[in-house]
Amino acid sequence: MVIQIAWQAQAGKVRIVSSILVVLALAACEPRGSVVVDPAAARSGRIETLFIGTTRGADTATGEAFGKVRSPVTRFVRIDVAIPPQHVTGEISWPEPNRPADPATDFLAVQQKIYADANSFRADLGAELVRNPRRQREAVVFVHGFNNNFAEGAYRLAQIGNDIGIEGALVHYSWPSRANPLGYAYDRDSALFARDGLETLLREVAAAGAERILIVAHSMGSSLTMETLRQIALRDEGKLLDRVSGVMLVSPDIDVDVFRAQAERIGDLPQPFVIFSSKRDRALALSARLTGQRDRLGNVGDVTELADLKVTLLDTTAFSKGSGHFNPGESPALIAILGRLAEVDSAFAQDRTGRTGLLPGAVLTVQNATQVVLSPVTAISQIQP
């Protein structure tokens, strides 16, 4: 019996080590992002304007203005990103270190502006909110996940905004991730540290005149988002939460019991409240092993675990590729579905059964929760005009 237990423990260590090696191998294949400013890129690329709040401090060791250092002060930035004309939906092309940047293929910043204070940030964001009348003063706030540097989180929002055709103002919260695949513990602590900074940014967005705030959070950023919404609910009397017009958690790296406790303290969850999950998410599988759990919220397969919560669980397993950790932002078919979520929002407001025809796939409703197992074949047939 002792030998069997020891063998099982050793086998468990081997599985964890193997999973770590897989994640490291996947990370090693991807070049790291950086903000390269080239004003000439404006002549060839479509511009996506990003308003950024960040609690990343200057890193003297690396020379980064916004590194992994945790700053108690929220700073504000604007970056105008040129989407290259040869852009492929779902992908970000970074300039290679050993060659000149190419505006035809690479994501480049036309300008980067660091605001002296929150008032200047708020004024520029307010002007952006009213620039397009169709936006209805809506802001989309993106919270990046584990192992992201400053450029990677920001440019991901630019890519999504371009690919989906988001009409609202694009706002990003950049929290101090270590941007290292071995920095999981550091990032988990940073996500807790960064709660006040996200609340500050949300308040600034509301003060700038945003009447609707849609929050999109990825991976560990989902845990940060839920914690922030929880603390706002505890002390805000619902005023700021009333502006939150929906929440989308993409591959959320959250313990299911913790999520349920957070949701209980928040109260009525903003609607729509959408959770993108995948049972082939390698990063979450590793997270579950590291925490000694069976699964995380982002790879939960049974909607009954969330039955009493008013949420929609979108199972994107069939679209998984690579690590499967950001399917909605990398799959062209899923991006097309994301572009229709405004229609889903309207359907939610009228009738919870109205989502069936808008979200292609097998639908299961248990109490308040709905699960949709998305099908590539069905999705392709329904998104074509």
Short mmCIF file of C-alpha atoms in Angstrom, two decimals:
data_model
loop_
_atom_site.label_atom_id
_atom_site.label_comp_id
_atom_site.label_asym_id
_atom_site.label_seq_id
_atom_site.Cartn_x
_atom_site.Cartn_y
_atom_site.Cartn_z
CA MET A 1 0.00 0.00 0.00
CA VAL A 2 2.84 2.40 0.88
CA ILE A 3 4.53 1.62 -2.44
CA GLN A 4 1.25 2.25 -4.32
CA ILE A 5 0.68 5.60 -2.60
CA ALA A 6 4.25 6.65 -3.29
CA TRP A 7 3.89 5.66 -6.95
CA GLN A 8 0.64 7.62 -7.24
CA ALA A 9 2.27 10.69 -5.69
CA GLN A 10 5.21 10.39 -8.05
CA ALA A 11 2.85 9.98 -11.02
CA GLY A 12 1.02 13.12 -9.94
CA LYS A 13 4.30 15.05 -9.87
CA VAL A 14 5.16 13.77 -13.33
CA ARG A 15 1.80 14.94 -14.69
CA ILE A 16 2.29 18.41 -13.18
CA VAL A 17 5.84 18.68 -14.50
CA SER A 18 4.66 17.52 -17.93
CA SER A 19 1.91 20.15 -17.92
CA ILE A 20 4.41 22.85 -16.95
CA LEU A 21 6.70 21.78 -19.79
CA VAL A 22 3.79 21.96 -22.25
CA VAL A 23 2.93 25.50 -21.12
CA LEU A 24 6.57 26.55 -21.31
CA ALA A 25 6.90 25.08 -24.80
CA LEU A 26 3.79 26.92 -25.98
CA ALA A 27 5.04 30.17 -24.42
CA ALA A 28 8.47 29.76 -25.99
CA CYS A 29 6.91 29.61 -29.46
CA GLU A 30 5.36 33.06 -29.10
CA PRO A 31 7.40 36.29 -29.40
CA ARG A 32 6.80 38.72 -26.54
CA GLY A 33 4.98 41.94 -27.29
CA SER A 34 6.38 45.45 -27.11
CA VAL A 35 5.09 48.94 -27.83
CA VAL A 36 6.87 50.18 -30.95
CA VAL A 37 5.88 53.74 -31.89
CA ASP A 38 5.85 54.55 -35.61
CA PRO A 39 3.68 57.56 -36.58
CA ALA A 40 3.99 56.58 -40.26
CA ALA A 41 1.89 53.46 -39.57
CA ALA A 42 -1.18 55.72 -39.46
CA ARG A 43 -1.03 56.02 -43.24
CA SER A 44 -1.62 52.32 -43.84
CA GLY A 45 -3.40 50.89 -40.81
CA ARG A 46 -6.82 51.21 -39.22
CA ILE A 47 -6.48 53.04 -35.89
CA GLU A 48 -7.85 51.65 -32.63
CA THR A 49 -7.60 54.08 -29.72
CA LEU A 50 -6.97 52.54 -26.32
CA PHE A 51 -7.42 54.28 -22.96
CA ILE A 52 -5.43 52.50 -20.28
CA GLY A 53 -5.37 52.56 -16.51
CA THR A 54 -2.43 50.72 -14.98
CA THR A 55 -0.91 49.86 -11.61
CA ARG A 56 2.34 48.76 -13.23
CA GLY A 57 5.29 50.71 -11.90
CA ALA A 58 8.49 51.65 -13.69
CA ASP A 59 11.00 48.78 -13.64
CA THR A 60 14.52 50.17 -13.23
CA ALA A 61 16.04 46.73 -13.82
CA THR A 62 14.58 46.40 -17.31
CA GLY A 63 13.98 50.03 -18.17
CA GLU A 64 10.27 49.42 -18.73
CA ALA A 65 7.97 52.34 -17.98
CA PHE A 66 5.20 49.86 -17.15
CA GLY A 67 6.74 46.63 -15.89
CA LYS A 68 5.94 43.98 -13.29
CA VAL A 69 6.52 46.34 -10.35
CA ARG A 70 3.38 46.91 -8.27
CA SER A 71 2.45 50.56 -7.98
CA PRO A 72 -0.13 51.85 -5.46
CA VAL A 73 -0.80 54.76 -7.82
CA THR A 74 -3.02 54.24 -10.86
CA ARG A 75 -1.50 55.90 -13.94
CA PHE A 76 -3.31 56.65 -17.16
CA VAL A 77 -2.15 56.17 -20.75
CA ARG A 78 -3.50 56.48 -24.28
CA ILE A 79 -2.16 54.41 -27.16
CA ASP A 80 -3.34 54.69 -30.77
CA VAL A 81 -2.68 51.30 -32.37
CA ALA A 82 -2.48 50.83 -36.14
CA ILE A 83 -3.97 47.51 -37.26
CA PRO A 84 -1.88 46.39 -40.26
CA PRO A 85 -3.65 45.93 -43.62
CA GLN A 86 -2.42 42.33 -43.79
CA HIS A 87 -3.88 41.52 -40.39
CA VAL A 88 -5.35 38.00 -40.00
CA THR A 89 -8.46 37.78 -37.82
CA GLY A 90 -7.62 36.47 -34.35
CA GLU A 91 -3.87 37.07 -34.62
CA ILE A 92 -1.40 39.71 -33.42
CA SER A 93 1.82 40.14 -35.40
CA TRP A 94 4.64 41.61 -33.32
CA PRO A 95 7.71 43.35 -34.77
CA GLU A 96 10.65 40.95 -34.71
CA PRO A 97 13.65 42.11 -32.64
CA ASN A 98 16.17 41.73 -35.45
CA ARG A 99 14.35 43.47 -38.29
CA PRO A 100 12.67 46.84 -38.91
CA ALA A 101 8.98 46.98 -38.06
CA ASP A 102 6.67 46.58 -41.06
CA PRO A 103 3.45 48.66 -40.95
CA ALA A 104 1.91 46.28 -43.51
CA THR A 105 2.10 43.27 -41.19
CA ASP A 106 2.93 44.40 -37.64
CA PHE A 107 0.82 45.94 -34.90
CA LEU A 108 2.39 49.35 -34.22
CA ALA A 109 1.58 52.33 -32.03
CA VAL A 110 1.03 55.58 -33.86
CA GLN A 111 1.44 57.45 -30.58
CA GLN A 112 1.65 56.81 -26.86
CA LYS A 113 0.55 59.48 -24.41
CA ILE A 114 1.12 59.27 -20.65
CA TYR A 115 -1.33 61.55 -18.83
CA ALA A 116 -0.11 63.87 -16.11
CA ASP A 117 -3.27 63.32 -14.08
CA ALA A 118 -6.67 61.62 -14.06
CA ASN A 119 -8.46 64.82 -15.14
CA SER A 120 -6.71 64.87 -18.53
CA PHE A 121 -7.42 61.18 -19.04
CA ARG A 122 -11.07 61.66 -18.16
CA ALA A 123 -11.44 64.59 -20.56
CA ASP A 124 -9.99 62.68 -23.53
CA LEU A 125 -12.04 59.59 -22.75
CA GLY A 126 -15.17 61.73 -22.46
CA ALA A 127 -14.52 63.18 -25.91
CA GLU A 128 -14.06 59.66 -27.31
CA LEU A 129 -17.33 58.48 -25.78
CA VAL A 130 -19.36 61.11 -27.65
CA ARG A 131 -17.36 61.04 -30.90
CA ASN A 132 -19.53 58.30 -32.43
CA PRO A 133 -23.27 58.80 -31.71
CA ARG A 134 -23.97 55.09 -32.30
CA ARG A 135 -21.85 54.16 -29.30
CA GLN A 136 -24.47 55.38 -26.82
CA ARG A 137 -21.64 56.38 -24.46
CA GLU A 138 -20.53 52.78 -24.00
CA ALA A 139 -17.07 51.69 -22.86
CA VAL A 140 -15.62 48.20 -23.17
CA VAL A 141 -13.16 47.54 -20.35
CA PHE A 142 -10.72 44.66 -20.91
CA VAL A 143 -8.77 43.06 -18.05
CA HIS A 144 -5.89 40.87 -19.22
CA GLY A 145 -4.87 37.56 -17.69
CA PHE A 146 -1.83 35.68 -16.41
CA ASN A 147 1.58 36.07 -18.05
CA ASN A 148 0.90 39.30 -19.96
CA ASN A 149 3.13 42.32 -20.29
CA PHE A 150 1.89 45.87 -20.84
CA ALA A 151 1.87 45.71 -24.64
CA GLU A 152 0.31 42.25 -24.89
CA GLY A 153 -2.79 43.07 -22.88
CA ALA A 154 -3.33 46.41 -24.63
CA TYR A 155 -2.80 45.12 -28.16
CA ARG A 156 -5.10 42.17 -27.50
CA LEU A 157 -7.90 44.65 -26.88
CA ALA A 158 -6.98 46.52 -30.08
CA GLN A 159 -7.14 43.24 -32.02
CA ILE A 160 -10.49 42.24 -30.53
CA GLY A 161 -11.91 45.73 -31.03
CA ASN A 162 -10.90 45.64 -34.69
CA ASP A 163 -11.99 42.07 -35.41
CA ILE A 164 -15.39 42.39 -33.76
CA GLY A 165 -15.97 45.98 -34.82
CA ILE A 166 -16.60 47.29 -31.31
CA GLU A 167 -18.20 50.72 -31.44
CA GLY A 168 -17.73 51.58 -27.78
CA ALA A 169 -14.64 53.28 -26.39
CA LEU A 170 -11.86 50.77 -25.73
CA VAL A 171 -10.48 50.83 -22.18
CA HIS A 172 -7.82 48.51 -20.79
CA TYR A 173 -6.76 47.76 -17.22
CA SER A 174 -3.12 46.68 -17.11
CA TRP A 175 -2.27 45.10 -13.76
CA PRO A 176 1.30 44.12 -12.76
CA SER A 177 1.65 40.61 -14.14
CA ARG A 178 5.20 39.32 -14.07
CA ALA A 179 4.82 38.27 -17.73
CA ASN A 180 6.60 35.00 -17.06
CA PRO A 181 5.10 31.49 -17.43
CA LEU A 182 6.72 30.56 -14.09
CA GLY A 183 5.27 33.62 -12.34
CA TYR A 184 1.90 32.12 -11.41
CA ALA A 185 2.16 32.79 -7.66
CA TYR A 186 3.40 36.35 -8.27
CA ASP A 187 0.50 37.02 -10.64
CA ARG A 188 -2.10 35.64 -8.23
CA ASP A 189 -0.85 38.02 -5.54
CA SER A 190 -0.70 40.88 -8.06
CA ALA A 191 -4.32 40.25 -9.05
CA LEU A 192 -5.34 40.75 -5.41
CA PHE A 193 -3.11 43.81 -5.11
CA ALA A 194 -4.69 45.33 -8.24
CA ARG A 195 -8.32 45.42 -7.07
CA ASP A 196 -8.28 49.06 -5.98
CA GLY A 197 -6.67 50.11 -9.26
CA LEU A 198 -9.42 48.47 -11.30
CA GLU A 199 -12.07 50.11 -9.14
CA THR A 200 -10.36 53.46 -9.66
CA LEU A 201 -10.36 52.96 -13.43
CA LEU A 202 -14.04 51.97 -13.49
CA ARG A 203 -14.93 55.09 -11.50
CA GLU A 204 -12.94 57.26 -13.91
CA VAL A 205 -14.72 55.66 -16.89
CA ALA A 206 -18.09 56.39 -15.29
CA ALA A 207 -17.02 59.95 -14.43
CA ALA A 208 -15.99 60.49 -18.06
CA GLY A 209 -19.62 59.95 -19.04
CA ALA A 210 -19.89 56.24 -19.85
CA GLU A 211 -23.50 55.21 -19.39
CA ARG A 212 -22.82 51.55 -20.17
CA ILE A 213 -19.67 49.68 -19.14
CA LEU A 214 -19.10 46.19 -20.55
CA ILE A 215 -16.31 44.30 -18.75
CA VAL A 216 -14.38 41.59 -20.58
CA ALA A 217 -11.84 39.72 -18.43
CA HIS A 218 -9.46 36.91 -19.34
CA SER A 219 -7.98 34.13 -17.23
CA MET A 220 -6.66 35.43 -13.89
CA GLY A 221 -8.07 38.83 -14.78
CA SER A 222 -11.50 37.28 -14.24
CA SER A 223 -10.66 36.63 -10.60
CA LEU A 224 -9.46 40.22 -10.27
CA THR A 225 -12.68 41.46 -11.87
CA MET A 226 -14.95 39.43 -9.60
CA GLU A 227 -13.07 40.56 -6.50
CA THR A 228 -13.36 44.18 -7.62
CA LEU A 229 -17.08 43.92 -8.34
CA ARG A 230 -17.51 42.31 -4.93
CA GLN A 231 -15.76 45.15 -3.09
CA ILE A 232 -17.71 47.75 -5.07
CA ALA A 233 -20.97 46.03 -4.16
CA LEU A 234 -20.03 46.03 -0.47
CA ARG A 235 -19.47 49.79 -0.24
CA ASP A 236 -20.96 51.50 -3.26
CA GLU A 237 -24.71 51.20 -2.74
CA GLY A 238 -25.01 49.94 -6.33
CA LYS A 239 -24.34 53.29 -8.05
CA LEU A 240 -21.30 52.19 -10.06
CA LEU A 241 -22.61 48.66 -10.59
CA ASP A 242 -25.70 50.15 -12.22
CA ARG A 243 -23.41 51.33 -15.05
CA VAL A 244 -22.05 47.81 -15.68
CA SER A 245 -24.08 46.60 -18.67
CA GLY A 246 -22.58 43.12 -18.86
CA VAL A 247 -19.65 40.91 -17.89
CA MET A 248 -17.79 38.37 -20.02
CA LEU A 249 -15.31 36.05 -18.33
CA VAL A 250 -13.03 34.33 -20.84
CA SER A 251 -11.33 31.15 -19.55
CA PRO A 252 -11.76 32.38 -15.97
CA ASP A 253 -9.07 31.07 -13.62
CA ILE A 254 -11.30 31.02 -10.54
CA ASP A 255 -12.21 28.28 -8.09
CA VAL A 256 -15.91 27.48 -8.59
CA ASP A 257 -16.74 27.79 -4.88
CA VAL A 258 -14.93 31.13 -4.68
CA PHE A 259 -16.86 32.35 -7.73
CA ARG A 260 -20.15 31.37 -6.13
CA ALA A 261 -19.21 33.24 -2.93
CA GLN A 262 -18.21 36.33 -4.94
CA ALA A 263 -21.45 36.23 -6.92
CA GLU A 264 -23.49 35.96 -3.73
CA ARG A 265 -21.93 39.11 -2.29
CA ILE A 266 -22.32 41.03 -5.56
CA GLY A 267 -26.04 40.22 -5.59
CA ASP A 268 -27.85 40.62 -8.90
CA LEU A 269 -25.17 39.92 -11.48
CA PRO A 270 -24.91 42.39 -14.40
CA GLN A 271 -26.65 41.05 -17.49
CA PRO A 272 -25.66 39.49 -19.73
CA PHE A 273 -23.15 37.56 -17.63
CA VAL A 274 -21.29 35.21 -19.96
CA ILE A 275 -18.63 32.63 -19.08
CA PHE A 276 -16.51 31.20 -21.90
CA SER A 277 -15.23 27.75 -21.01
CA SER A 278 -13.26 24.95 -22.65
CA LYS A 279 -12.53 21.43 -21.44
CA ARG A 280 -9.34 21.50 -23.55
CA ASP A 281 -7.86 24.53 -21.81
CA ARG A 282 -4.34 23.36 -20.93
CA ALA A 283 -3.48 26.42 -18.86
CA LEU A 284 -6.52 25.94 -16.62
CA ALA A 285 -5.84 22.21 -16.37
CA LEU A 286 -2.40 23.08 -15.02
CA SER A 287 -3.88 25.68 -12.67
CA ALA A 288 -6.29 23.07 -11.31
CA ARG A 289 -3.42 20.66 -10.65
CA LEU A 290 -1.29 23.32 -8.99
CA THR A 291 -4.18 24.17 -6.66
CA GLY A 292 -5.11 20.53 -6.06
CA GLN A 293 -8.56 20.84 -7.61
CA ARG A 294 -10.57 18.99 -10.23
CA ASP A 295 -11.30 22.01 -12.38
CA ARG A 296 -11.59 25.81 -12.56
CA LEU A 297 -14.56 27.93 -13.59
CA GLY A 298 -13.18 28.19 -17.13
CA ASN A 299 -13.18 24.45 -17.75
CA VAL A 300 -16.25 23.42 -15.79
CA GLY A 301 -18.36 21.07 -17.88
CA ASP A 302 -21.53 20.75 -15.80
CA VAL A 303 -23.82 23.78 -15.73
CA THR A 304 -25.66 22.40 -12.70
CA GLU A 305 -22.73 23.66 -10.58
CA LEU A 306 -23.93 27.18 -11.42
CA ALA A 307 -27.66 26.44 -11.66
CA ASP A 308 -28.83 29.06 -9.15
CA LEU A 309 -26.85 31.87 -10.80
CA LYS A 310 -28.11 33.92 -13.73
CA VAL A 311 -25.22 33.15 -16.07
CA THR A 312 -24.67 31.78 -19.56
CA LEU A 313 -21.90 29.22 -19.95
CA LEU A 314 -20.55 29.06 -23.52
CA ASP A 315 -18.57 25.85 -24.07
CA THR A 316 -15.96 26.60 -26.76
CA THR A 317 -14.16 23.24 -26.52
CA ALA A 318 -14.76 22.45 -30.20
CA PHE A 319 -12.86 25.60 -31.20
CA SER A 320 -9.78 24.93 -29.07
CA LYS A 321 -6.32 25.08 -30.61
CA GLY A 322 -2.89 25.33 -29.03
CA SER A 323 -3.29 25.93 -25.30
CA GLY A 324 -7.03 26.60 -25.80
CA HIS A 325 -6.80 29.45 -23.28
CA PHE A 326 -8.23 32.31 -25.36
CA ASN A 327 -10.59 30.73 -27.89
CA PRO A 328 -13.02 33.70 -28.24
CA GLY A 329 -10.24 36.09 -29.27
CA GLU A 330 -8.32 33.75 -31.57
CA SER A 331 -10.98 31.79 -33.48
CA PRO A 332 -12.49 33.68 -36.49
CA ALA A 333 -15.78 31.79 -36.08
CA LEU A 334 -16.03 32.64 -32.39
CA ILE A 335 -15.09 36.25 -33.11
CA ALA A 336 -18.03 36.41 -35.51
CA ILE A 337 -20.29 35.10 -32.75
CA LEU A 338 -18.90 37.68 -30.33
CA GLY A 339 -19.87 40.36 -32.81
CA ARG A 340 -23.51 39.34 -32.32
CA LEU A 341 -23.54 39.53 -28.53
CA ALA A 342 -25.33 42.88 -28.67
CA GLU A 343 -28.27 40.94 -30.15
CA VAL A 344 -27.95 38.43 -27.32
CA ASP A 345 -28.07 41.28 -24.81
CA SER A 346 -31.37 42.46 -26.31
CA ALA A 347 -32.74 38.93 -26.25
CA PHE A 348 -31.79 38.57 -22.56
CA ALA A 349 -33.66 41.72 -21.71
CA GLN A 350 -36.84 40.40 -23.28
CA ASP A 351 -36.82 36.64 -22.77
CA ARG A 352 -34.13 34.26 -21.51
CA THR A 353 -35.22 31.67 -24.09
CA GLY A 354 -34.50 34.18 -26.87
CA ARG A 355 -30.80 33.36 -26.81
CA THR A 356 -31.36 29.90 -28.33
CA GLY A 357 -31.44 31.07 -31.92
CA LEU A 358 -28.63 33.58 -31.46
CA LEU A 359 -26.00 31.31 -29.89
CA PRO A 360 -25.51 28.35 -32.24
CA GLY A 361 -25.17 24.97 -30.56
CA ALA A 362 -26.80 22.58 -28.09
CA VAL A 363 -28.63 24.51 -25.36
CA LEU A 364 -29.30 23.30 -21.81
CA THR A 365 -31.04 25.45 -19.20
CA VAL A 366 -30.94 24.43 -15.53
CA GLN A 367 -32.78 26.78 -13.18
CA ASN A 368 -31.26 30.24 -13.83
CA ALA A 369 -28.16 29.11 -15.73
CA THR A 370 -27.88 28.24 -19.41
CA GLN A 371 -25.15 26.23 -21.10
CA VAL A 372 -24.51 26.41 -24.83
CA VAL A 373 -22.09 23.88 -26.31
CA LEU A 374 -21.00 25.75 -29.41
CA SER A 375 -20.60 23.81 -32.64
CA PRO A 376 -18.24 24.98 -35.42
CA VAL A 377 -20.49 23.60 -38.16
CA THR A 378 -23.58 25.27 -36.75
CA ALA A 379 -21.70 28.47 -36.02
CA ILE A 380 -20.37 28.82 -39.55
CA SER A 381 -23.81 28.26 -41.07
CA GLN A 382 -25.45 30.82 -38.80
CA ILE A 383 -22.93 33.64 -39.06
CA GLN A 384 -22.89 33.74 -42.84
CA PRO A 385 -25.18 36.42 -44.34
#
